[in-house]
PDB file of C-alpha atoms in Angstrom:
ATOM      1  CA  MET G   1      85.947  97.512  88.798  1.00 80.00           C
ATOM      2  CA  ALA G   2      86.818  98.279  84.913  1.00 93.00           C
ATOM      3  CA  ASP G   3      89.607 100.503  84.437  1.00 95.00           C
ATOM      4  CA  GLU G   4      87.225 102.923  83.771  1.00 95.00           C
ATOM      5  CA  ASN G   5      85.260 102.870  87.253  1.00 97.00           C
ATOM      6  CA  PHE G   6      89.189 103.715  88.942  1.00 98.00           C
ATOM      7  CA  PHE G   7      89.198 106.628  86.121  1.00 98.00           C
ATOM      8  CA  ALA G   8      86.698 108.720  87.015  1.00 98.00           C
ATOM      9  CA  MET G   9      88.061 108.153  91.285  1.00 98.00           C
ATOM     10  CA  ALA G  10      91.364 109.927  89.889  1.00 98.00           C
ATOM     11  CA  LEU G  11      89.219 112.253  87.703  1.00 98.00           C
ATOM     12  CA  GLU G  12      86.897 113.119  91.662  1.00 98.00           C
ATOM     13  CA  GLU G  13      90.115 113.538  93.457  1.00 98.00           C
ATOM     14  CA  ALA G  14      91.641 116.002  90.866  1.00 98.00           C
ATOM     15  CA  ARG G  15      88.409 118.047  90.850  1.00 98.00           C
ATOM     16  CA  LYS G  16      88.020 117.948  94.402  1.00 98.00           C
ATOM     17  CA  GLY G  17      91.837 120.095  94.548  1.00 98.00           C
ATOM     18  CA  PHE G  18      90.876 122.038  92.350  1.00 98.00           C
ATOM     19  CA  GLU G  19      88.213 123.019  93.901  1.00 98.00           C
ATOM     20  CA  VAL G  20      90.185 124.266  97.150  1.00 97.00           C
ATOM     21  CA  GLY G  21      92.300 126.139  94.355  1.00 96.00           C
ATOM     22  CA  GLY G  22      94.922 122.937  94.189  1.00 96.00           C
ATOM     23  CA  ILE G  23      96.913 122.362  91.525  1.00 96.00           C
ATOM     24  CA  PRO G  24      94.204 119.612  90.187  1.00 97.00           C
ATOM     25  CA  ILE G  25      95.752 116.323  89.233  1.00 97.00           C
ATOM     26  CA  GLY G  26      94.301 113.279  91.107  1.00 98.00           C
ATOM     27  CA  ALA G  27      95.288 110.201  91.567  1.00 98.00           C
ATOM     28  CA  VAL G  28      94.098 106.152  92.254  1.00 98.00           C
ATOM     29  CA  LEU G  29      96.202 103.352  93.222  1.00 98.00           C
ATOM     30  CA  VAL G  30      94.951  99.955  92.552  1.00 98.00           C
ATOM     31  CA  SER G  31      96.625  96.281  93.611  1.00 98.00           C
ATOM     32  CA  LYS G  32      96.579  93.663  91.717  1.00 97.00           C
ATOM     33  CA  ASP G  33      94.347  92.185  92.951  1.00 96.00           C
ATOM     34  CA  GLY G  34      91.729  95.339  92.552  1.00 97.00           C
ATOM     35  CA  GLN G  35      91.920  96.578  96.129  1.00 97.00           C
ATOM     36  CA  ILE G  36      92.114 100.684  96.202  1.00 97.00           C
ATOM     37  CA  LEU G  37      95.288 100.949  97.889  1.00 97.00           C
ATOM     38  CA  GLY G  38      95.530 104.658  98.294  1.00 97.00           C
ATOM     39  CA  LYS G  39      93.590 107.687  96.992  1.00 98.00           C
ATOM     40  CA  GLY G  40      94.956 111.349  96.310  1.00 98.00           C
ATOM     41  CA  CYS G  41      95.556 115.357  94.735  1.00 98.00           C
ATOM     42  CA  ASN G  42      98.459 116.919  93.746  1.00 97.00           C
ATOM     43  CA  LYS G  43      98.597 118.968  97.089  1.00 96.00           C
ATOM     44  CA  ARG G  44     101.657 120.744  95.947  1.00 94.00           C
ATOM     45  CA  VAL G  45      99.220 124.069  97.043  1.00 93.00           C
ATOM     46  CA  GLN G  46      97.957 123.207  99.690  1.00 93.00           C
ATOM     47  CA  ASP G  47     101.006 121.356 101.518  1.00 92.00           C
ATOM     48  CA  GLY G  48     103.585 123.429 100.516  1.00 92.00           C
ATOM     49  CA  SER G  49     104.725 120.232  99.452  1.00 94.00           C
ATOM     50  CA  VAL G  50     108.328 120.389  96.529  1.00 96.00           C
ATOM     51  CA  THR G  51     106.510 116.027  96.302  1.00 97.00           C
ATOM     52  CA  LYS G  52     103.652 115.406  97.202  1.00 97.00           C
ATOM     53  CA  HIS G  53     102.640 115.653  93.198  1.00 97.00           C
ATOM     54  CA  GLY G  54      99.078 113.070  93.348  1.00 98.00           C
ATOM     55  CA  GLU G  55     100.872 109.657  92.201  1.00 98.00           C
ATOM     56  CA  MET G  56     102.924 111.040  95.448  1.00 98.00           C
ATOM     57  CA  SER G  57      99.431 111.699  97.845  1.00 98.00           C
ATOM     58  CA  ALA G  58      97.656 107.507  95.871  1.00 98.00           C
ATOM     59  CA  PHE G  59     101.151 106.235  97.392  1.00 98.00           C
ATOM     60  CA  GLU G  60     101.520 107.490 100.814  1.00 96.00           C
ATOM     61  CA  ALA G  61      97.578 107.203 101.779  1.00 97.00           C
ATOM     62  CA  SER G  62      97.922 103.044 101.264  1.00 96.00           C
ATOM     63  CA  ALA G  63     100.142 103.965 104.314  1.00 92.00           C
ATOM     64  CA  PRO G  64      98.736 104.685 107.692  1.00 77.00           C
ATOM     65  CA  GLY G  65     100.413 107.704 108.471  1.00 75.00           C
ATOM     66  CA  THR G  66     101.904 105.826 111.582  1.00 73.00           C
ATOM     67  CA  GLY G  67     104.010 102.553 112.257  1.00 73.00           C
ATOM     68  CA  LEU G  68     104.869  99.721 109.776  1.00 80.00           C
ATOM     69  CA  PRO G  69     103.470 101.139 106.373  1.00 87.00           C
ATOM     70  CA  PRO G  70     102.690  97.840 103.837  1.00 92.00           C
ATOM     71  CA  PRO G  71     105.340  95.224 102.499  1.00 93.00           C
ATOM     72  CA  ALA G  72     106.760  96.486  99.466  1.00 93.00           C
ATOM     73  CA  SER G  73     105.363  92.776  97.597  1.00 94.00           C
ATOM     74  CA  VAL G  74     101.247  95.044  98.196  1.00 96.00           C
ATOM     75  CA  TYR G  75     102.469  97.257  95.229  1.00 97.00           C
ATOM     76  CA  LYS G  76     103.658  94.229  92.454  1.00 97.00           C
ATOM     77  CA  GLY G  77     101.833  94.507  88.953  1.00 98.00           C
ATOM     78  CA  ALA G  78      99.352  97.338  90.312  1.00 98.00           C
ATOM     79  CA  THR G  79      98.560 100.316  88.228  1.00 98.00           C
ATOM     80  CA  MET G  80      98.544 103.673  89.085  1.00 98.00           C
ATOM     81  CA  TYR G  81      94.837 105.673  87.374  1.00 98.00           C
ATOM     82  CA  THR G  82      96.223 109.221  86.943  1.00 98.00           C
ATOM     83  CA  THR G  83      95.262 112.339  85.719  1.00 97.00           C
ATOM     84  CA  LEU G  84      98.092 113.280  84.031  1.00 96.00           C
ATOM     85  CA  LEU G  85     101.160 111.369  82.514  1.00 96.00           C
ATOM     86  CA  PRO G  86     102.644 111.321  85.919  1.00 96.00           C
ATOM     87  CA  CYS G  87     105.939 113.287  85.389  1.00 96.00           C
ATOM     88  CA  VAL G  88     109.608 110.907  86.003  1.00 97.00           C
ATOM     89  CA  MET G  89     110.094 111.354  89.720  1.00 98.00           C
ATOM     90  CA  CYS G  90     106.260 110.125  89.568  1.00 98.00           C
ATOM     91  CA  THR G  91     108.083 107.220  87.615  1.00 98.00           C
ATOM     92  CA  GLY G  92     111.093 106.185  89.715  1.00 98.00           C
ATOM     93  CA  ALA G  93     108.211 105.345  92.276  1.00 98.00           C
ATOM     94  CA  CYS G  94     106.530 103.884  90.248  1.00 98.00           C
ATOM     95  CA  LEU G  95     109.667 101.742  88.999  1.00 98.00           C
ATOM     96  CA  LEU G  96     110.674 101.162  93.027  1.00 97.00           C
ATOM     97  CA  TYR G  97     107.474  99.543  93.679  1.00 97.00           C
ATOM     98  CA  GLY G  98     106.540  97.421  91.203  1.00 97.00           C
ATOM     99  CA  ILE G  99     104.054  98.673  89.022  1.00 98.00           C
ATOM    100  CA  GLY G 100     102.751  96.995  86.376  1.00 98.00           C
ATOM    101  CA  ARG G 101     100.309  99.922  84.589  1.00 98.00           C
ATOM    102  CA  VAL G 102      99.821 102.846  83.415  1.00 98.00           C
ATOM    103  CA  VAL G 103      96.232 104.705  83.263  1.00 98.00           C
ATOM    104  CA  TYR G 104      96.609 108.483  82.713  1.00 97.00           C
ATOM    105  CA  GLY G 105      93.489 110.506  81.426  1.00 97.00           C
ATOM    106  CA  SER G 106      96.505 112.816  79.537  1.00 93.00           C
ATOM    107  CA  GLY G 107      99.178 113.281  77.773  1.00 88.00           C
ATOM    108  CA  ALA G 108      99.725 116.914  76.877  1.00 70.00           C
ATOM    109  CA  ASP G 109     100.558 118.664  79.592  1.00 61.00           C
ATOM    110  CA  GLN G 110     103.981 116.203  79.793  1.00 62.00           C
ATOM    111  CA  ASN G 111     107.840 117.383  80.541  1.00 63.00           C
ATOM    112  CA  LEU G 112     109.271 117.116  77.129  1.00 66.00           C
ATOM    113  CA  LYS G 113     112.609 116.902  78.729  1.00 80.00           C
ATOM    114  CA  PHE G 114     111.448 113.347  80.014  1.00 92.00           C
ATOM    115  CA  ASP G 115     109.879 110.913  78.262  1.00 93.00           C
ATOM    116  CA  THR G 116     107.676 108.944  80.887  1.00 96.00           C
ATOM    117  CA  VAL G 117     105.708 107.122  78.494  1.00 95.00           C
ATOM    118  CA  LYS G 118     109.660 105.730  76.833  1.00 95.00           C
ATOM    119  CA  ILE G 119     111.249 105.012  80.629  1.00 96.00           C
ATOM    120  CA  LEU G 120     107.626 102.566  81.832  1.00 97.00           C
ATOM    121  CA  LYS G 121     107.938 100.736  79.413  1.00 97.00           C
ATOM    122  CA  SER G 122     111.715 100.124  79.055  1.00 96.00           C
ATOM    123  CA  TYR G 123     110.735  98.406  82.235  1.00 96.00           C
ATOM    124  CA  GLY G 124     108.193  96.185  81.093  1.00 97.00           C
ATOM    125  CA  VAL G 125     104.777  98.551  82.871  1.00 98.00           C
ATOM    126  CA  GLU G 126     102.545  98.706  80.631  1.00 98.00           C
ATOM    127  CA  THR G 127     100.727 102.593  79.851  1.00 97.00           C
ATOM    128  CA  VAL G 128      97.146 103.453  78.749  1.00 97.00           C
ATOM    129  CA  CYS G 129      95.702 107.238  77.327  1.00 96.00           C
ATOM    130  CA  VAL G 130      92.225 107.306  78.064  1.00 96.00           C
ATOM    131  CA  GLY G 131      92.382 110.200  76.637  1.00 95.00           C
ATOM    132  CA  ASP G 132      90.224 112.585  79.540  1.00 95.00           C
ATOM    133  CA  GLY G 133      89.076 115.877  77.949  1.00 96.00           C
ATOM    134  CA  GLU G 134      88.284 116.774  81.103  1.00 97.00           C
ATOM    135  CA  SER G 135      91.421 115.814  83.012  1.00 96.00           C
ATOM    136  CA  GLU G 136      93.525 118.645  80.765  1.00 95.00           C
ATOM    137  CA  GLU G 137      91.357 121.456  80.391  1.00 96.00           C
ATOM    138  CA  MET G 138      91.141 121.664  84.285  1.00 96.00           C
ATOM    139  CA  MET G 139      94.715 121.891  84.544  1.00 95.00           C
ATOM    140  CA  ALA G 140      94.646 124.719  81.545  1.00 95.00           C
ATOM    141  CA  LYS G 141      92.497 126.585  83.808  1.00 97.00           C
ATOM    142  CA  TRP G 142      94.455 126.021  86.834  1.00 96.00           C
ATOM    143  CA  VAL G 143      97.489 127.571  85.289  1.00 94.00           C
ATOM    144  CA  ARG G 144      95.208 130.913  83.052  1.00 96.00           C
ATOM    145  CA  GLU G 145      93.275 131.287  86.754  1.00 96.00           C
ATOM    146  CA  ASN G 146      97.185 130.967  87.934  1.00 94.00           C
ATOM    147  CA  PRO G 147      99.879 132.144  86.032  1.00 91.00           C
ATOM    148  CA  LYS G 148     102.604 133.353  89.008  1.00 89.00           C
ATOM    149  CA  ARG G 149     101.711 129.911  90.618  1.00 88.00           C
ATOM    150  CA  TYR G 150     102.234 128.026  87.648  1.00 89.00           C
ATOM    151  CA  GLU G 151     106.445 129.995  87.487  1.00 88.00           C
ATOM    152  CA  ARG G 152     106.875 127.853  90.647  1.00 88.00           C
ATOM    153  CA  GLU G 153     106.720 124.066  88.651  1.00 89.00           C
ATOM    154  CA  PRO G 154     109.537 122.432  87.352  1.00 89.00           C
ATOM    155  CA  TRP G 155     106.564 122.052  83.125  1.00 81.00           C
ATOM    156  CA  ALA G 156     106.868 126.707  83.605  1.00 76.00           C
ATOM    157  CA  GLU G 157     110.728 126.362  82.953  1.00 63.00           C
ATOM    158  CA  GLY G 158     110.018 123.534  79.989  1.00 49.00           C
TER     159      GLY G 158
ATOM    160  CA  MET X   1     131.509 124.436 102.805  1.00 80.00           C
ATOM    161  CA  ALA X   2     133.558 121.446 100.883  1.00 93.00           C
ATOM    162  CA  ASP X   3     131.106 117.522  99.901  1.00 95.00           C
ATOM    163  CA  GLU X   4     133.591 116.517 102.757  1.00 95.00           C
ATOM    164  CA  ASN X   5     131.530 119.187 105.502  1.00 97.00           C
ATOM    165  CA  PHE X   6     128.117 118.401 103.195  1.00 98.00           C
ATOM    166  CA  PHE X   7     128.450 114.522 103.496  1.00 98.00           C
ATOM    167  CA  ALA X   8     128.705 114.610 107.523  1.00 98.00           C
ATOM    168  CA  MET X   9     125.867 116.491 107.493  1.00 98.00           C
ATOM    169  CA  ALA X  10     124.116 113.821 105.791  1.00 98.00           C
ATOM    170  CA  LEU X  11     125.993 110.879 107.760  1.00 98.00           C
ATOM    171  CA  GLU X  12     124.384 113.418 110.399  1.00 98.00           C
ATOM    172  CA  GLU X  13     121.286 113.099 109.166  1.00 98.00           C
ATOM    173  CA  ALA X  14     121.392 109.094 108.736  1.00 98.00           C
ATOM    174  CA  ARG X  15     122.595 109.182 112.502  1.00 98.00           C
ATOM    175  CA  LYS X  16     119.934 110.641 114.192  1.00 98.00           C
ATOM    176  CA  GLY X  17     117.367 108.478 111.991  1.00 98.00           C
ATOM    177  CA  PHE X  18     118.886 105.223 113.261  1.00 98.00           C
ATOM    178  CA  GLU X  19     119.246 106.033 116.591  1.00 98.00           C
ATOM    179  CA  VAL X  20     115.124 105.958 116.233  1.00 97.00           C
ATOM    180  CA  GLY X  21     115.214 103.058 114.726  1.00 96.00           C
ATOM    181  CA  GLY X  22     114.618 104.540 111.680  1.00 96.00           C
ATOM    182  CA  ILE X  23     116.460 102.746 107.910  1.00 96.00           C
ATOM    183  CA  PRO X  24     119.457 105.266 107.856  1.00 97.00           C
ATOM    184  CA  ILE X  25     119.857 107.100 105.218  1.00 97.00           C
ATOM    185  CA  GLY X  26     120.702 111.058 105.647  1.00 98.00           C
ATOM    186  CA  ALA X  27     120.203 112.968 102.847  1.00 98.00           C
ATOM    187  CA  VAL X  28     120.690 117.114 102.531  1.00 98.00           C
ATOM    188  CA  LEU X  29     119.985 118.734  99.239  1.00 98.00           C
ATOM    189  CA  VAL X  30     122.475 122.221  98.751  1.00 98.00           C
ATOM    190  CA  SER X  31     121.749 125.245  96.150  1.00 98.00           C
ATOM    191  CA  LYS X  32     124.004 125.845  93.555  1.00 97.00           C
ATOM    192  CA  ASP X  33     125.180 128.713  95.972  1.00 96.00           C
ATOM    193  CA  GLY X  34     125.998 126.756  98.742  1.00 97.00           C
ATOM    194  CA  GLN X  35     122.581 127.091 100.091  1.00 97.00           C
ATOM    195  CA  ILE X  36     121.099 124.708 102.504  1.00 97.00           C
ATOM    196  CA  LEU X  37     117.825 123.820 101.328  1.00 97.00           C
ATOM    197  CA  GLY X  38     116.908 121.536 103.367  1.00 97.00           C
ATOM    198  CA  LYS X  39     118.132 118.391 105.218  1.00 98.00           C
ATOM    199  CA  GLY X  40     116.567 115.370 106.600  1.00 98.00           C
ATOM    200  CA  CYS X  41     116.915 111.516 106.771  1.00 98.00           C
ATOM    201  CA  ASN X  42     114.250 108.497 105.549  1.00 97.00           C
ATOM    202  CA  LYS X  43     111.578 109.228 108.085  1.00 96.00           C
ATOM    203  CA  ARG X  44     109.699 104.789 106.571  1.00 95.00           C
ATOM    204  CA  VAL X  45     109.305 103.850 109.817  1.00 93.00           C
ATOM    205  CA  GLN X  46     109.102 107.127 111.607  1.00 93.00           C
ATOM    206  CA  ASP X  47     106.388 107.972 110.020  1.00 93.00           C
ATOM    207  CA  GLY X  48     105.186 105.005 108.606  1.00 92.00           C
ATOM    208  CA  SER X  49     105.389 106.487 105.475  1.00 95.00           C
ATOM    209  CA  VAL X  50     105.816 105.055 101.998  1.00 96.00           C
ATOM    210  CA  THR X  51     107.530 108.331 100.237  1.00 97.00           C
ATOM    211  CA  LYS X  52     109.853 109.299 102.541  1.00 97.00           C
ATOM    212  CA  HIS X  53     113.175 108.109 101.742  1.00 97.00           C
ATOM    213  CA  GLY X  54     116.362 111.042 103.260  1.00 98.00           C
ATOM    214  CA  GLU X  55     116.408 112.524  99.442  1.00 98.00           C
ATOM    215  CA  MET X  56     112.067 113.051  99.788  1.00 98.00           C
ATOM    216  CA  SER X  57     112.458 114.252 103.233  1.00 98.00           C
ATOM    217  CA  ALA X  58     115.740 116.279 101.705  1.00 98.00           C
ATOM    218  CA  PHE X  59     113.547 117.964  99.310  1.00 98.00           C
ATOM    219  CA  GLU X  60     110.290 118.282 101.190  1.00 96.00           C
ATOM    220  CA  ALA X  61     112.254 120.071 104.277  1.00 96.00           C
ATOM    221  CA  SER X  62     113.059 123.166 101.491  1.00 96.00           C
ATOM    222  CA  ALA X  63     109.390 124.104 101.542  1.00 91.00           C
ATOM    223  CA  PRO X  64     107.517 125.720 104.109  1.00 77.00           C
ATOM    224  CA  GLY X  65     105.685 122.662 104.757  1.00 75.00           C
ATOM    225  CA  THR X  66     102.255 125.438 103.963  1.00 73.00           C
ATOM    226  CA  GLY X  67     101.797 128.052 101.866  1.00 73.00           C
ATOM    227  CA  LEU X  68     103.932 128.543  98.586  1.00 80.00           C
ATOM    228  CA  PRO X  69     106.705 126.313  97.842  1.00 87.00           C
ATOM    229  CA  PRO X  70     110.574 127.698  96.705  1.00 91.00           C
ATOM    230  CA  PRO X  71     110.104 127.875  93.006  1.00 93.00           C
ATOM    231  CA  ALA X  72     111.988 125.205  90.685  1.00 93.00           C
ATOM    232  CA  SER X  73     114.651 127.291  89.370  1.00 94.00           C
ATOM    233  CA  VAL X  74     115.566 127.713  93.315  1.00 96.00           C
ATOM    234  CA  TYR X  75     116.728 123.999  92.814  1.00 97.00           C
ATOM    235  CA  LYS X  76     118.430 124.331  89.134  1.00 97.00           C
ATOM    236  CA  GLY X  77     122.075 122.449  89.646  1.00 98.00           C
ATOM    237  CA  ALA X  78     122.077 121.886  93.234  1.00 98.00           C
ATOM    238  CA  THR X  79     123.638 119.330  94.631  1.00 98.00           C
ATOM    239  CA  MET X  80     121.523 116.291  96.859  1.00 98.00           C
ATOM    240  CA  TYR X  81     124.402 114.422  99.443  1.00 98.00           C
ATOM    241  CA  THR X  82     122.779 110.936 100.509  1.00 98.00           C
ATOM    242  CA  THR X  83     124.258 108.565 102.543  1.00 97.00           C
ATOM    243  CA  LEU X  84     123.506 105.543 100.400  1.00 96.00           C
ATOM    244  CA  LEU X  85     122.479 105.559  96.349  1.00 96.00           C
ATOM    245  CA  PRO X  86     119.384 106.667  95.867  1.00 96.00           C
ATOM    246  CA  CYS X  87     116.942 105.184  94.622  1.00 96.00           C
ATOM    247  CA  VAL X  88     115.242 105.383  91.168  1.00 97.00           C
ATOM    248  CA  MET X  89     111.634 107.186  92.828  1.00 98.00           C
ATOM    249  CA  CYS X  90     114.968 109.478  94.481  1.00 98.00           C
ATOM    250  CA  THR X  91     116.694 109.702  91.286  1.00 98.00           C
ATOM    251  CA  GLY X  92     112.747 110.873  88.940  1.00 98.00           C
ATOM    252  CA  ALA X  93     113.120 113.723  92.278  1.00 98.00           C
ATOM    253  CA  CYS X  94     116.355 115.219  91.519  1.00 98.00           C
ATOM    254  CA  LEU X  95     115.914 114.686  87.655  1.00 98.00           C
ATOM    255  CA  LEU X  96     112.066 116.293  88.294  1.00 96.00           C
ATOM    256  CA  TYR X  97     114.209 119.498  89.914  1.00 97.00           C
ATOM    257  CA  GLY X  98     117.505 119.161  87.911  1.00 97.00           C
ATOM    258  CA  ILE X  99     119.642 118.123  90.399  1.00 98.00           C
ATOM    259  CA  GLY X 100     123.131 118.973  89.087  1.00 98.00           C
ATOM    260  CA  ARG X 101     125.365 116.381  90.917  1.00 98.00           C
ATOM    261  CA  VAL X 102     124.796 113.419  93.766  1.00 98.00           C
ATOM    262  CA  VAL X 103     127.280 112.758  96.188  1.00 98.00           C
ATOM    263  CA  TYR X 104     126.938 109.589  97.794  1.00 97.00           C
ATOM    264  CA  GLY X 105     128.499 107.272 100.593  1.00 97.00           C
ATOM    265  CA  SER X 106     127.941 103.798  98.462  1.00 94.00           C
ATOM    266  CA  GLY X 107     125.761 102.169  96.120  1.00 88.00           C
ATOM    267  CA  ALA X 108     126.294  99.069  98.786  1.00 70.00           C
ATOM    268  CA  ASP X 109     123.496  98.499  98.793  1.00 61.00           C
ATOM    269  CA  GLN X 110     121.612  99.701  95.378  1.00 62.00           C
ATOM    270  CA  ASN X 111     118.887  97.097  93.415  1.00 63.00           C
ATOM    271  CA  LEU X 112     120.375  96.537  90.941  1.00 66.00           C
ATOM    272  CA  LYS X 113     117.446  96.532  89.296  1.00 80.00           C
ATOM    273  CA  PHE X 114     117.560  99.696  88.308  1.00 92.00           C
ATOM    274  CA  ASP X 115     121.271 101.413  87.147  1.00 93.00           C
ATOM    275  CA  THR X 116     120.428 104.911  88.953  1.00 96.00           C
ATOM    276  CA  VAL X 117     124.546 105.894  88.025  1.00 95.00           C
ATOM    277  CA  LYS X 118     123.914 105.457  85.142  1.00 95.00           C
ATOM    278  CA  ILE X 119     120.361 106.753  84.755  1.00 96.00           C
ATOM    279  CA  LEU X 120     121.596 110.561  86.644  1.00 97.00           C
ATOM    280  CA  LYS X 121     124.708 110.274  83.829  1.00 97.00           C
ATOM    281  CA  SER X 122     121.938 109.764  80.601  1.00 96.00           C
ATOM    282  CA  TYR X 123     120.705 113.258  81.669  1.00 96.00           C
ATOM    283  CA  GLY X 124     123.831 115.190  82.569  1.00 97.00           C
ATOM    284  CA  VAL X 125     123.774 114.427  86.267  1.00 98.00           C
ATOM    285  CA  GLU X 126     127.187 113.677  87.804  1.00 98.00           C
ATOM    286  CA  THR X 127     128.222 111.668  90.514  1.00 97.00           C
ATOM    287  CA  VAL X 128     130.382 110.848  93.504  1.00 97.00           C
ATOM    288  CA  CYS X 129     130.430 108.103  95.564  1.00 96.00           C
ATOM    289  CA  VAL X 130     132.840 109.587  98.455  1.00 96.00           C
ATOM    290  CA  GLY X 131     132.936 105.601  99.748  1.00 95.00           C
ATOM    291  CA  ASP X 132     131.674 105.895 103.521  1.00 95.00           C
ATOM    292  CA  GLY X 133     132.474 102.709 105.392  1.00 96.00           C
ATOM    293  CA  GLU X 134     129.799 104.536 108.140  1.00 97.00           C
ATOM    294  CA  SER X 135     127.003 104.508 105.607  1.00 96.00           C
ATOM    295  CA  GLU X 136     127.302 101.493 104.687  1.00 95.00           C
ATOM    296  CA  GLU X 137     127.736  99.551 108.051  1.00 96.00           C
ATOM    297  CA  MET X 138     124.917 101.696 109.418  1.00 96.00           C
ATOM    298  CA  MET X 139     122.631 100.809 107.006  1.00 95.00           C
ATOM    299  CA  ALA X 140     123.820  96.428 107.226  1.00 95.00           C
ATOM    300  CA  LYS X 141     123.136  97.006 110.952  1.00 97.00           C
ATOM    301  CA  TRP X 142     120.226  98.789 110.692  1.00 96.00           C
ATOM    302  CA  VAL X 143     119.545  95.272 108.149  1.00 94.00           C
ATOM    303  CA  ARG X 144     120.338  92.917 110.609  1.00 96.00           C
ATOM    304  CA  GLU X 145     118.210  94.240 113.595  1.00 96.00           C
ATOM    305  CA  ASN X 146     114.967  94.696 112.136  1.00 94.00           C
ATOM    306  CA  PRO X 147     114.986  91.334 109.778  1.00 91.00           C
ATOM    307  CA  LYS X 148     111.124  90.795 109.485  1.00 89.00           C
ATOM    308  CA  ARG X 149     110.931  94.954 109.475  1.00 88.00           C
ATOM    309  CA  TYR X 150     112.849  94.585 105.991  1.00 90.00           C
ATOM    310  CA  GLU X 151     110.976  92.905 104.292  1.00 88.00           C
ATOM    311  CA  ARG X 152     109.053  95.618 103.809  1.00 88.00           C
ATOM    312  CA  GLU X 153     111.068  97.562 101.669  1.00 90.00           C
ATOM    313  CA  PRO X 154     111.947  96.793  98.137  1.00 89.00           C
ATOM    314  CA  TRP X 155     115.405  96.414  97.803  1.00 81.00           C
ATOM    315  CA  ALA X 156     114.392  93.219  99.388  1.00 76.00           C
ATOM    316  CA  GLU X 157     112.053  91.381  96.987  1.00 63.00           C
ATOM    317  CA  GLY X 158     114.843  91.720  95.023  1.00 49.00           C
TER     318      GLY X 158
END
């Protein structure tokens, strides 16, 4: 499948999150040979979680949930499709597992303190912005509709 | 409480993980005003997880698990006590939440590709190595006793 198909799946994950009141960011992790390893959305709201961003959910979805997680080699050179530019935590997770490419919808909401495109590139990770308006608009809508909840996000503090 | 007391709690978490066959790394997250926000150990083995390192478990333990997670401001200037130097993912999580200090037992097992001490310092995070032999020895013992399982870790690939 082409990038646009995998990105569309990430967008669908973001929509699913939005529909249940969650922060609308979705991600799909695809191995170097084109296999979908995992997909998911941000579950900060749904699970009351500190770390379950979209990308982290995709990583976790690639594991069985009990017993042996996949060997780290499975992730080498994989592509992370995500509707919004990864934060510095998710960037670190991508670096840890040797992700080769990050394809994202929009970088509009990024925390400027951490230039994650620059960080990813400095370790040889390719970054591709597909310029997706829906990713941005969904996030902006969620922030407008959930101002008090948004205040709990690191981004809200600048 | 002093650093040594909180570090001892992180070590106790690592021992608990070791006792059940888990990767023996423990962490305790303490707010700027000395409150324990969360603690936990690496649960890669126990939960078949991709991302549950000791520090991530400590972050997650600071949330109720359902409903609203704490506001991000709670973590500003906090100290992460961890038995082994944080990996690049956990480093990213610390940066995301504005952790002010990282106190770790040993950096012996660190992945040299990512100099996380340098990364943390570059963003103004203080790092303190307490030079704890037990943290190192437990990890070395786990690797010796679980060679096949260890191969699944990113570190094993160099």
